[in-house]
Amino acid sequence: MDKIIKTDAGIEIKEVYCEPVRMNEMPGQFPFTRGVHAAMYRDRLWTMRQYAGFSTAQESNKRYHFLLGQGVSGLSVAFDLPTQIGYDSDHAMSEGEVGKVGVAIDSLWDMEELFDGIRLSDITTSMTINSTGFILLAFYIALAKKQGADIRKISGTIQNDILKEYAARGTYIYPPTPSMRIITDIFEYCSKEVPKWNTISISGYHIREAGANAVQELAFTLANGKAYLQAAIDKGLDINVFAQRLSFFFNAHNNLFEEVAKFRAARRMWANITQSLGATDPRAQMLRFHTQTGGSTLTAQQPKNNIVRVALQGLSAVLGGTQSLHTNGYDEALSLPTEEAASIALRTQQILAYESGATDTADPLAGSYYVEALTNDVEDAAWKLIDKIDAMGGSVKAIEQHFMQDEIARSAYAYNQAIEDGSKVIVGVNKFTSEEMSKPPGFKIDDSIRQVQTEKLVRLRASRNNDVAAACLASIKAKAMTTENLMPAVIDAVENLCTLGEIADTLREVWGEYKG
């Protein structure tokens, strides 16, 4: 009996592929299966980012200067949990979490320290922030204005993808309806005032990290994208304008060919989704995406094996046509990455760019019997899931009915069972193990960070005009009860030194909190 081999997503792999695929598509042309640019990396390499943020803004700033000196071409900011869910560092809910999984940002003062010596007009910045993404964007715009930059020319991305928080990650604040309102307010404001800003990075990364397989990651991410498109259209926005500033954020795992097929299928599917909703401008039909190598694939056992995993995953992103890439540090299963690990991760990207030959031609795996068939198989399986979600009424309804969460949980369980029974081999974990545990030096955060941030907040509240700050918060509250765009009022508030927690709490008073 022939051996049956399937990917983690359940796609059966044939022993050999012999059917030629007629290639009548070109890179840079609809439906963009082969890439969003005609020459791809021959003209311009992907943006090399390293995701970093920890402790205080001052400490993170030192790491950013180190990374810029090592050759990164864009910054990627990680925020701590209190910042992500709208609490200042001195709030009781922040205890034990300040500066731990990212940098603590309470006010414009922190933002100024975070980018001290860095001109926002000279870099692109990606900020992994969702429920409070509108406040962080306001901080960034306010800082750019203080630096004298033309905000119409600054560029970067806020993740701003709340639906995947309900489905997979959990750092939400408000119920879905007002959360979607904030997102469309950002679309509307930026299309007029900050036109080069990517207003959302629709994220499959965290869906995959929660246990989804490649097909689920693709289907749930694009279904969420459809929901954002429809919400913006319902608000009266022009899809040919706002859709140009939407981007995506995908995970890269270890199955090289399935990942390449996923990226190629994603572009083709998104082009058809946007076209079906009325997009006629090719720039509004293109799926542009950032990739991060798979954090959940990193092992604490034999951690230097992760260098190979990260290189393999990074190669899949490049062969799949990513526009931006972060490669993980090999030690991240144990701690925040050390400078050595971050440097090796960046060098991995640079070796892919300058030594591998993968950048010499657009879509180098095009026409492969296997890759083309697998691209079709991944797409077909993803459409079946999207059809189920559409039948439920779209992503919001599917999340409310727990469909996505249950699908992810089943996939995560099956994956872990396969590792436990040995049918899924993880080198150094369930095969080729060794008694000796090599543990690189970790990078730890001092618990005194909360006190530092608290003292800074005391100084800030004593130095600002508190009457003006109170009036700014009252204005946000009043506008939240109307359909007026919130962004101008939020920017005014941060410029007058209102804190992230104060703004988030003001909206909690209006909308309440989502309890799941």
Coordinates of C-alpha atoms in Angstrom, one line a residue:
M1 CA 0.0 0.0 0.0
D2 CA 1.3 3.4 -0.9
K3 CA 2.4 5.6 2.0
I4 CA -0.1 8.5 2.5
I5 CA 1.6 11.8 3.3
K6 CA -0.5 14.9 4.2
T7 CA 0.4 18.4 5.2
D8 CA -0.6 19.7 8.7
A9 CA -3.6 21.3 6.9
G10 CA -4.7 17.8 5.7
I11 CA -3.7 18.3 2.0
E12 CA -2.6 14.9 0.6
I13 CA 0.7 15.0 -1.2
K14 CA 1.2 12.8 -4.2
E15 CA 4.3 10.7 -4.7
V16 CA 5.1 12.6 -7.9
Y17 CA 3.4 15.5 -9.8
C18 CA 3.4 15.1 -13.6
E19 CA 0.6 17.4 -14.8
P20 CA 1.9 20.6 -16.4
V21 CA 0.1 23.8 -15.4
R22 CA -0.5 26.4 -18.1
M23 CA 1.1 29.6 -16.9
N24 CA -0.7 32.5 -18.4
E25 CA -0.1 35.0 -15.6
M26 CA 2.7 37.4 -15.1
P27 CA 4.0 39.0 -11.9
G28 CA 2.5 42.5 -11.3
Q29 CA -0.7 41.6 -13.1
F30 CA -4.1 40.6 -11.9
P31 CA -4.7 38.3 -10.0
F32 CA -1.1 38.7 -8.7
T33 CA -0.5 35.1 -7.9
R34 CA 3.1 35.5 -9.0
G35 CA 3.8 38.7 -7.1
V36 CA 2.6 42.3 -6.8
H37 CA 5.5 43.8 -8.8
A38 CA 6.7 42.8 -12.3
A39 CA 10.4 42.4 -11.4
M40 CA 9.9 41.7 -7.6
Y41 CA 13.2 41.8 -5.7
R42 CA 15.3 42.7 -8.8
D43 CA 14.0 46.2 -8.4
R44 CA 13.6 46.4 -4.6
L45 CA 14.2 44.0 -1.7
W46 CA 11.7 43.3 1.0
T47 CA 11.8 45.6 4.0
M48 CA 14.0 43.9 6.6
R49 CA 12.4 44.4 10.1
Q50 CA 13.3 43.1 13.5
Y51 CA 10.4 43.1 16.0
A52 CA 11.7 44.7 19.2
G53 CA 10.4 46.4 22.2
F54 CA 10.9 45.9 25.9
S55 CA 11.2 47.6 29.3
T56 CA 11.1 51.4 29.0
A57 CA 11.0 53.5 25.9
Q58 CA 14.6 54.6 26.6
E59 CA 15.9 51.0 26.7
S60 CA 14.0 50.0 23.5
N61 CA 15.4 53.1 21.8
K62 CA 18.9 51.7 22.4
R63 CA 17.9 48.4 20.7
Y64 CA 16.4 50.3 17.7
H65 CA 19.7 52.3 17.2
F66 CA 21.6 48.9 17.4
L67 CA 19.3 47.4 14.8
L68 CA 19.5 50.4 12.5
G69 CA 23.2 50.2 12.7
Q70 CA 23.1 46.5 11.7
G71 CA 21.2 47.3 8.5
V72 CA 17.5 47.0 9.2
S73 CA 15.4 49.0 6.8
G74 CA 12.3 49.4 9.0
L75 CA 11.4 49.2 12.7
S76 CA 8.8 47.0 14.2
V77 CA 7.6 47.9 17.7
A78 CA 6.4 45.4 20.3
F79 CA 4.2 46.8 23.1
D80 CA 3.7 45.5 26.6
L81 CA 0.3 44.0 27.6
P82 CA -1.0 47.0 29.6
T83 CA -0.4 49.2 26.5
Q84 CA -2.1 46.6 24.3
I85 CA -5.3 46.6 26.5
G86 CA -5.5 50.2 27.4
Y87 CA -4.0 50.6 30.9
D88 CA -1.4 53.0 32.1
S89 CA 1.6 51.5 33.9
D90 CA 0.4 52.7 37.3
H91 CA -3.0 51.0 36.9
A92 CA -3.6 48.0 39.3
M93 CA -4.2 45.8 36.3
S94 CA -0.7 46.5 35.0
E95 CA 1.2 45.1 38.0
G96 CA 3.7 42.4 37.0
E97 CA 3.3 43.1 33.2
V98 CA 4.9 46.5 32.6
G99 CA 7.7 46.3 30.0
K100 CA 7.6 42.5 30.0
V101 CA 6.5 41.4 26.5
G102 CA 7.1 44.8 24.8
V103 CA 7.7 48.4 25.6
A104 CA 5.5 50.4 28.0
I105 CA 4.0 53.5 26.2
D106 CA 1.8 55.6 28.5
S107 CA 2.0 59.0 26.8
L108 CA 3.6 61.2 24.2
W109 CA 6.6 61.6 26.4
D110 CA 7.3 57.8 26.1
M111 CA 6.9 58.0 22.3
E112 CA 9.4 60.8 22.2
E113 CA 11.9 58.7 24.1
L114 CA 11.2 55.6 22.0
F115 CA 12.2 57.4 18.8
D116 CA 14.8 59.7 20.3
G117 CA 17.4 60.4 17.6
I118 CA 15.3 58.7 14.9
R119 CA 13.5 60.9 12.3
L120 CA 10.1 59.4 11.5
S121 CA 10.3 60.9 8.0
D122 CA 13.4 58.7 7.3
I123 CA 12.0 55.3 8.4
T124 CA 8.9 53.1 8.1
T125 CA 7.5 51.8 11.4
S126 CA 5.3 48.8 12.0
M127 CA 3.4 48.8 15.3
T128 CA 1.9 45.6 16.5
I129 CA -1.1 47.1 18.3
N130 CA -4.8 46.5 18.0
S131 CA -7.4 47.6 20.5
T132 CA -5.4 50.7 21.3
G133 CA -3.9 51.1 17.8
F134 CA -5.7 54.3 17.2
I135 CA -4.1 55.9 20.3
L136 CA -0.6 54.7 19.3
L137 CA -1.1 56.0 15.8
A138 CA -2.1 59.4 17.4
F139 CA 1.1 59.4 19.4
Y140 CA 3.1 58.7 16.3
I141 CA 1.4 61.4 14.3
A142 CA 1.8 63.9 17.1
L143 CA 5.5 63.1 17.4
A144 CA 6.0 63.4 13.6
K145 CA 4.4 66.8 13.8
K146 CA 6.7 67.8 16.7
Q147 CA 9.7 66.7 14.6
G148 CA 8.5 68.9 11.7
A149 CA 7.7 66.1 9.4
D150 CA 5.0 66.3 6.8
I151 CA 2.5 63.7 8.0
R152 CA 1.3 63.2 4.5
K153 CA 4.7 61.6 3.8
I154 CA 5.3 59.5 6.9
S155 CA 4.8 55.7 6.3
G156 CA 4.3 52.6 8.3
T157 CA 1.7 50.2 9.6
I158 CA -0.5 49.7 12.6
Q159 CA -1.8 46.2 13.0
N160 CA -5.3 47.4 14.0
D161 CA -6.9 44.0 13.4
I162 CA -9.4 43.5 16.2
L163 CA -11.3 40.5 14.7
K164 CA -8.3 38.1 15.1
E165 CA -8.1 39.3 18.8
Y166 CA -11.7 38.0 19.4
A167 CA -10.9 34.8 17.4
A168 CA -7.4 33.9 18.6
R169 CA -5.4 36.3 20.8
G170 CA -7.6 38.1 23.4
T171 CA -6.2 41.6 23.7
Y172 CA -9.5 43.3 22.9
I173 CA -11.2 46.0 25.0
Y174 CA -14.5 47.1 23.4
P175 CA -17.3 45.1 21.8
P176 CA -17.1 44.3 18.1
T177 CA -19.4 47.1 16.8
P178 CA -17.5 50.1 18.3
S179 CA -14.2 48.4 17.6
M180 CA -15.1 48.2 13.9
R181 CA -16.2 51.8 14.1
I182 CA -12.7 52.8 15.3
I183 CA -11.1 50.9 12.5
T184 CA -13.2 52.6 9.8
D185 CA -12.5 56.0 11.5
I186 CA -8.8 55.3 11.0
F187 CA -9.3 54.3 7.4
E188 CA -11.2 57.5 6.7
Y189 CA -8.8 59.8 8.6
C190 CA -5.6 58.3 7.1
S191 CA -6.9 58.3 3.5
K192 CA -7.3 62.0 3.8
E193 CA -4.5 63.1 6.2
V194 CA -1.8 60.3 6.3
P195 CA -2.2 58.7 2.8
K196 CA 1.0 56.7 2.9
W197 CA 0.1 54.9 6.2
N198 CA -1.0 51.3 6.0
T199 CA -4.1 51.5 8.2
I200 CA -4.5 47.9 9.0
S201 CA -2.4 44.7 8.9
I202 CA -4.9 41.9 8.7
S203 CA -3.2 39.3 10.7
G204 CA -3.0 35.6 10.1
Y205 CA 0.1 35.4 12.3
H206 CA -1.6 35.1 15.6
I207 CA -4.3 32.8 14.2
R208 CA -1.5 30.4 13.3
E209 CA 0.3 30.9 16.6
A210 CA -3.0 29.9 18.3
G211 CA -2.9 26.5 16.6
A212 CA -4.5 27.0 13.2
N213 CA -3.0 25.2 10.2
A214 CA -2.0 27.0 6.9
V215 CA -5.4 26.7 5.3
Q216 CA -7.2 28.0 8.3
E217 CA -4.7 30.9 8.7
L218 CA -5.4 31.8 5.1
A219 CA -9.2 31.4 5.2
F220 CA -9.8 33.2 8.5
T221 CA -7.5 36.0 7.6
L222 CA -9.1 36.7 4.2
A223 CA -12.6 36.4 5.7
N224 CA -11.6 39.0 8.3
G225 CA -10.3 41.1 5.5
K226 CA -13.7 40.9 3.7
A227 CA -15.4 42.1 6.9
Y228 CA -13.1 45.1 7.1
L229 CA -13.8 45.9 3.4
Q230 CA -17.5 45.7 3.9
A231 CA -17.5 47.8 7.0
A232 CA -15.6 50.6 5.2
I233 CA -17.9 50.3 2.2
D234 CA -20.9 50.6 4.5
K235 CA -19.4 53.8 5.9
G236 CA -19.3 55.2 2.4
L237 CA -15.6 54.9 1.8
D238 CA -14.2 54.3 -1.7
I239 CA -12.7 50.8 -2.0
N240 CA -10.3 52.0 -4.7
V241 CA -8.9 54.4 -2.2
F242 CA -8.9 52.8 1.3
A243 CA -8.1 49.3 0.0
Q244 CA -4.7 50.5 -1.3
R245 CA -3.5 51.0 2.3
L246 CA -4.6 47.6 3.6
S247 CA -1.8 45.1 4.2
F248 CA -1.6 41.6 5.6
F249 CA 0.6 39.8 8.2
F250 CA 1.2 36.1 7.7
N251 CA 3.1 33.4 9.6
A252 CA 5.8 31.3 8.0
H253 CA 6.1 27.7 9.3
N254 CA 8.4 24.8 8.4
N255 CA 6.7 23.1 5.4
L256 CA 8.5 25.2 2.8
F257 CA 6.2 24.3 -0.2
E258 CA 2.9 24.6 1.6
E259 CA 3.9 28.0 2.9
V260 CA 4.9 29.2 -0.6
A261 CA 1.6 27.9 -2.0
K262 CA -0.3 29.7 0.8
F263 CA 1.3 33.1 0.0
R264 CA 0.7 32.7 -3.7
A265 CA -2.9 31.6 -3.2
A266 CA -3.5 34.5 -0.8
R267 CA -2.7 37.1 -3.5
R268 CA -5.0 35.4 -6.0
M269 CA -7.9 35.0 -3.6
W270 CA -7.6 38.6 -2.3
A271 CA -7.6 40.0 -5.9
N272 CA -10.8 38.2 -6.6
I273 CA -12.4 39.2 -3.3
T274 CA -11.6 42.9 -3.8
Q275 CA -12.8 42.8 -7.4
S276 CA -16.1 41.2 -6.4
L277 CA -16.6 44.1 -3.9
G278 CA -16.1 46.7 -6.6
A279 CA -12.3 47.4 -6.7
T280 CA -11.1 48.3 -10.2
D281 CA -7.8 49.9 -9.4
P282 CA -5.0 47.2 -9.4
R283 CA -3.4 48.8 -6.4
A284 CA -6.6 48.2 -4.4
Q285 CA -6.7 44.6 -5.6
M286 CA -3.1 43.7 -4.5
L287 CA -2.4 41.7 -1.4
R288 CA 0.8 43.1 0.1
F289 CA 2.0 41.4 3.2
H290 CA 4.6 41.2 6.0
T291 CA 5.8 37.9 7.2
Q292 CA 7.2 36.8 10.6
T293 CA 8.7 33.4 11.1
G294 CA 6.8 31.0 13.3
G295 CA 7.2 31.7 17.0
S296 CA 5.3 28.6 18.0
T297 CA 7.8 26.5 16.0
L298 CA 10.7 27.5 18.1
T299 CA 11.9 24.9 20.6
A300 CA 13.5 25.4 24.0
Q301 CA 15.3 22.1 23.4
Q302 CA 18.4 22.4 21.3
P303 CA 17.6 26.1 20.7
K304 CA 20.3 26.6 18.0
N305 CA 18.3 24.3 15.8
N306 CA 15.9 27.3 15.6
I307 CA 18.5 29.1 13.4
V308 CA 17.9 26.5 10.7
R309 CA 14.1 26.7 11.2
V310 CA 14.1 30.4 10.9
A311 CA 16.2 30.4 7.7
L312 CA 13.9 27.8 6.1
Q313 CA 10.8 29.8 7.1
G314 CA 12.4 33.1 5.9
L315 CA 13.1 31.4 2.5
S316 CA 9.5 30.4 2.2
A317 CA 8.4 34.0 2.7
V318 CA 10.9 35.2 0.1
L319 CA 10.0 32.6 -2.5
G320 CA 6.4 33.4 -1.8
G321 CA 6.9 37.1 -2.5
T322 CA 6.7 38.9 0.9
Q323 CA 7.0 42.7 1.0
S324 CA 8.4 42.8 4.6
L325 CA 10.0 40.2 6.8
H326 CA 10.9 39.6 10.5
T327 CA 13.1 36.6 11.4
N328 CA 12.9 35.4 15.0
G329 CA 15.8 35.1 17.3
Y330 CA 16.8 31.5 18.0
D331 CA 16.5 32.0 21.8
E332 CA 12.9 33.3 21.8
A333 CA 11.5 30.1 23.2
L334 CA 13.4 30.9 26.4
S335 CA 13.3 34.7 26.7
L336 CA 13.3 38.0 24.8
P337 CA 16.0 37.8 22.1
T338 CA 19.5 38.9 23.1
E339 CA 21.4 41.2 20.8
E340 CA 23.4 38.3 19.5
A341 CA 20.2 36.4 18.5
A342 CA 18.7 39.5 16.9
S343 CA 21.8 40.0 14.9
I344 CA 21.9 36.4 13.7
A345 CA 18.2 36.7 12.7
L346 CA 18.9 39.8 10.7
R347 CA 22.0 38.3 9.1
T348 CA 19.8 35.4 8.0
Q349 CA 17.6 37.8 6.0
Q350 CA 20.7 39.5 4.5
I351 CA 22.1 36.1 3.4
L352 CA 18.8 35.2 1.8
A353 CA 18.8 38.6 0.0
Y354 CA 22.4 38.7 -1.2
E355 CA 23.7 35.1 -1.3
S356 CA 20.9 32.7 -2.0
G357 CA 19.9 33.6 -5.5
A358 CA 16.2 33.5 -4.5
T359 CA 15.9 37.2 -5.4
D360 CA 17.3 36.9 -9.0
T361 CA 13.9 36.3 -10.7
A362 CA 10.3 36.9 -9.9
D363 CA 8.3 33.9 -8.5
P364 CA 11.1 31.4 -9.0
L365 CA 9.0 28.4 -8.2
A366 CA 6.3 29.2 -10.8
G367 CA 5.5 26.4 -13.1
S368 CA 6.6 23.7 -10.7
Y369 CA 4.1 20.9 -11.1
Y370 CA 4.1 20.5 -7.3
V371 CA 3.9 24.1 -6.3
E372 CA 1.2 25.0 -8.8
A373 CA -0.9 22.0 -7.8
L374 CA -0.4 22.8 -4.1
T375 CA -1.3 26.5 -4.6
N376 CA -4.6 25.3 -6.2
D377 CA -5.2 22.8 -3.4
V378 CA -4.6 25.3 -0.6
E379 CA -6.8 27.9 -2.4
D380 CA -9.7 25.3 -2.9
A381 CA -9.6 24.3 0.8
A382 CA -9.5 27.9 2.0
W383 CA -12.5 28.9 -0.2
K384 CA -14.5 26.0 1.4
L385 CA -13.9 27.5 4.9
I386 CA -14.7 31.1 3.7
D387 CA -18.0 29.8 2.1
K388 CA -18.9 28.4 5.6
I389 CA -18.1 31.8 7.2
D390 CA -20.1 33.7 4.6
A391 CA -23.1 31.4 5.2
M392 CA -23.0 32.3 8.9
G393 CA -23.1 36.0 7.9
G394 CA -19.4 36.8 7.8
S395 CA -16.5 36.9 10.3
V396 CA -18.1 38.8 13.1
K397 CA -21.0 36.3 13.2
A398 CA -18.6 33.3 12.8
I399 CA -16.6 34.6 15.8
E400 CA -19.7 35.2 17.9
Q401 CA -20.8 31.6 17.1
H402 CA -17.3 30.4 18.1
F403 CA -16.7 28.8 14.7
M404 CA -13.2 30.1 14.2
Q405 CA -12.2 29.5 17.8
D406 CA -13.4 25.9 17.7
E407 CA -11.7 25.2 14.4
I408 CA -8.4 26.5 15.7
A409 CA -8.7 24.5 18.9
R410 CA -9.3 21.3 17.0
S411 CA -6.3 21.9 14.8
A412 CA -4.1 22.7 17.8
Y413 CA -5.2 19.6 19.5
A414 CA -4.5 17.4 16.5
Y415 CA -1.1 18.9 16.0
N416 CA 0.0 18.4 19.6
Q417 CA -1.4 14.8 19.5
A418 CA 0.7 14.1 16.4
I419 CA 3.8 15.3 18.2
E420 CA 3.0 13.2 21.3
D421 CA 2.5 10.0 19.3
G422 CA 5.5 10.7 17.2
S423 CA 3.8 10.9 13.8
K424 CA 4.9 14.5 13.6
V425 CA 8.7 14.7 14.1
I426 CA 10.1 17.8 15.8
V427 CA 13.9 17.4 15.8
G428 CA 15.3 17.7 19.3
V429 CA 11.9 17.3 20.9
N430 CA 10.5 13.9 20.1
K431 CA 13.3 12.6 17.9
F432 CA 17.1 13.0 17.8
T433 CA 17.0 14.2 21.4
S434 CA 19.9 14.7 23.7
E435 CA 20.3 14.5 27.4
E436 CA 22.3 17.7 27.6
M437 CA 20.3 20.9 27.6
S438 CA 22.1 23.8 26.2
K439 CA 20.5 27.0 27.4
P440 CA 21.8 30.4 26.0
P441 CA 21.9 33.3 28.3
G442 CA 18.4 34.8 28.6
F443 CA 17.3 38.4 28.4
K444 CA 15.2 39.4 31.5
I445 CA 13.2 42.5 32.4
D446 CA 13.6 44.2 35.8
D447 CA 10.4 44.5 37.8
S448 CA 11.4 48.0 38.8
I449 CA 10.2 49.3 35.4
R450 CA 6.7 49.9 36.7
Q451 CA 8.0 52.2 39.3
V452 CA 10.0 54.2 36.7
Q453 CA 6.9 54.5 34.6
T454 CA 4.7 55.5 37.5
E455 CA 7.0 58.3 38.6
K456 CA 7.0 59.6 35.0
L457 CA 3.2 59.6 35.0
V458 CA 3.2 61.6 38.2
R459 CA 5.5 64.2 36.7
L460 CA 3.5 64.3 33.5
R461 CA 0.1 65.0 35.3
A462 CA 1.8 67.7 37.4
S463 CA 3.3 69.4 34.4
R464 CA 0.3 69.4 31.9
N465 CA -2.7 71.7 31.9
N466 CA -5.2 69.4 33.5
D467 CA -8.2 71.5 32.6
V468 CA -7.3 71.3 28.9
A469 CA -6.6 67.5 29.3
A470 CA -10.1 67.0 30.9
A471 CA -11.7 69.0 28.0
C472 CA -9.9 66.8 25.4
L473 CA -11.2 63.7 27.1
A474 CA -14.7 65.1 27.3
S475 CA -14.5 65.9 23.6
I476 CA -13.6 62.2 22.8
K477 CA -16.5 61.0 24.9
A478 CA -19.0 63.3 23.2
K479 CA -17.8 62.3 19.7
A480 CA -17.9 58.6 20.6
M481 CA -21.7 59.0 21.1
T482 CA -22.0 60.4 17.5
T483 CA -20.8 59.1 14.2
E484 CA -18.1 61.8 13.9
N485 CA -14.6 60.6 13.3
L486 CA -12.7 60.1 16.5
M487 CA -9.1 60.5 15.3
P488 CA -8.8 64.4 15.3
A489 CA -10.0 64.4 18.9
V490 CA -7.6 61.6 20.0
I491 CA -4.7 63.4 18.3
D492 CA -5.6 66.6 20.1
A493 CA -5.8 64.7 23.4
V494 CA -2.3 63.1 23.1
E495 CA -0.8 66.4 22.1
N496 CA -2.2 67.8 25.3
L497 CA -0.6 64.9 27.2
C498 CA -3.6 62.8 27.9
T499 CA -2.4 59.3 28.6
L500 CA -3.3 56.1 26.8
G501 CA -5.2 54.8 29.8
E502 CA -7.2 57.9 30.2
I503 CA -8.3 57.8 26.6
A504 CA -9.1 54.1 26.7
D505 CA -11.0 54.5 29.9
T506 CA -13.0 57.4 28.5
L507 CA -14.3 55.1 25.7
R508 CA -14.9 52.2 28.2
E509 CA -17.4 54.6 29.9
V510 CA -19.2 54.9 26.6
W511 CA -19.0 51.4 25.1
G512 CA -18.1 49.1 28.0
E513 CA -15.8 46.1 27.7
Y514 CA -16.2 42.9 25.7
K515 CA -16.3 39.9 28.0
G516 CA -15.9 37.2 25.3

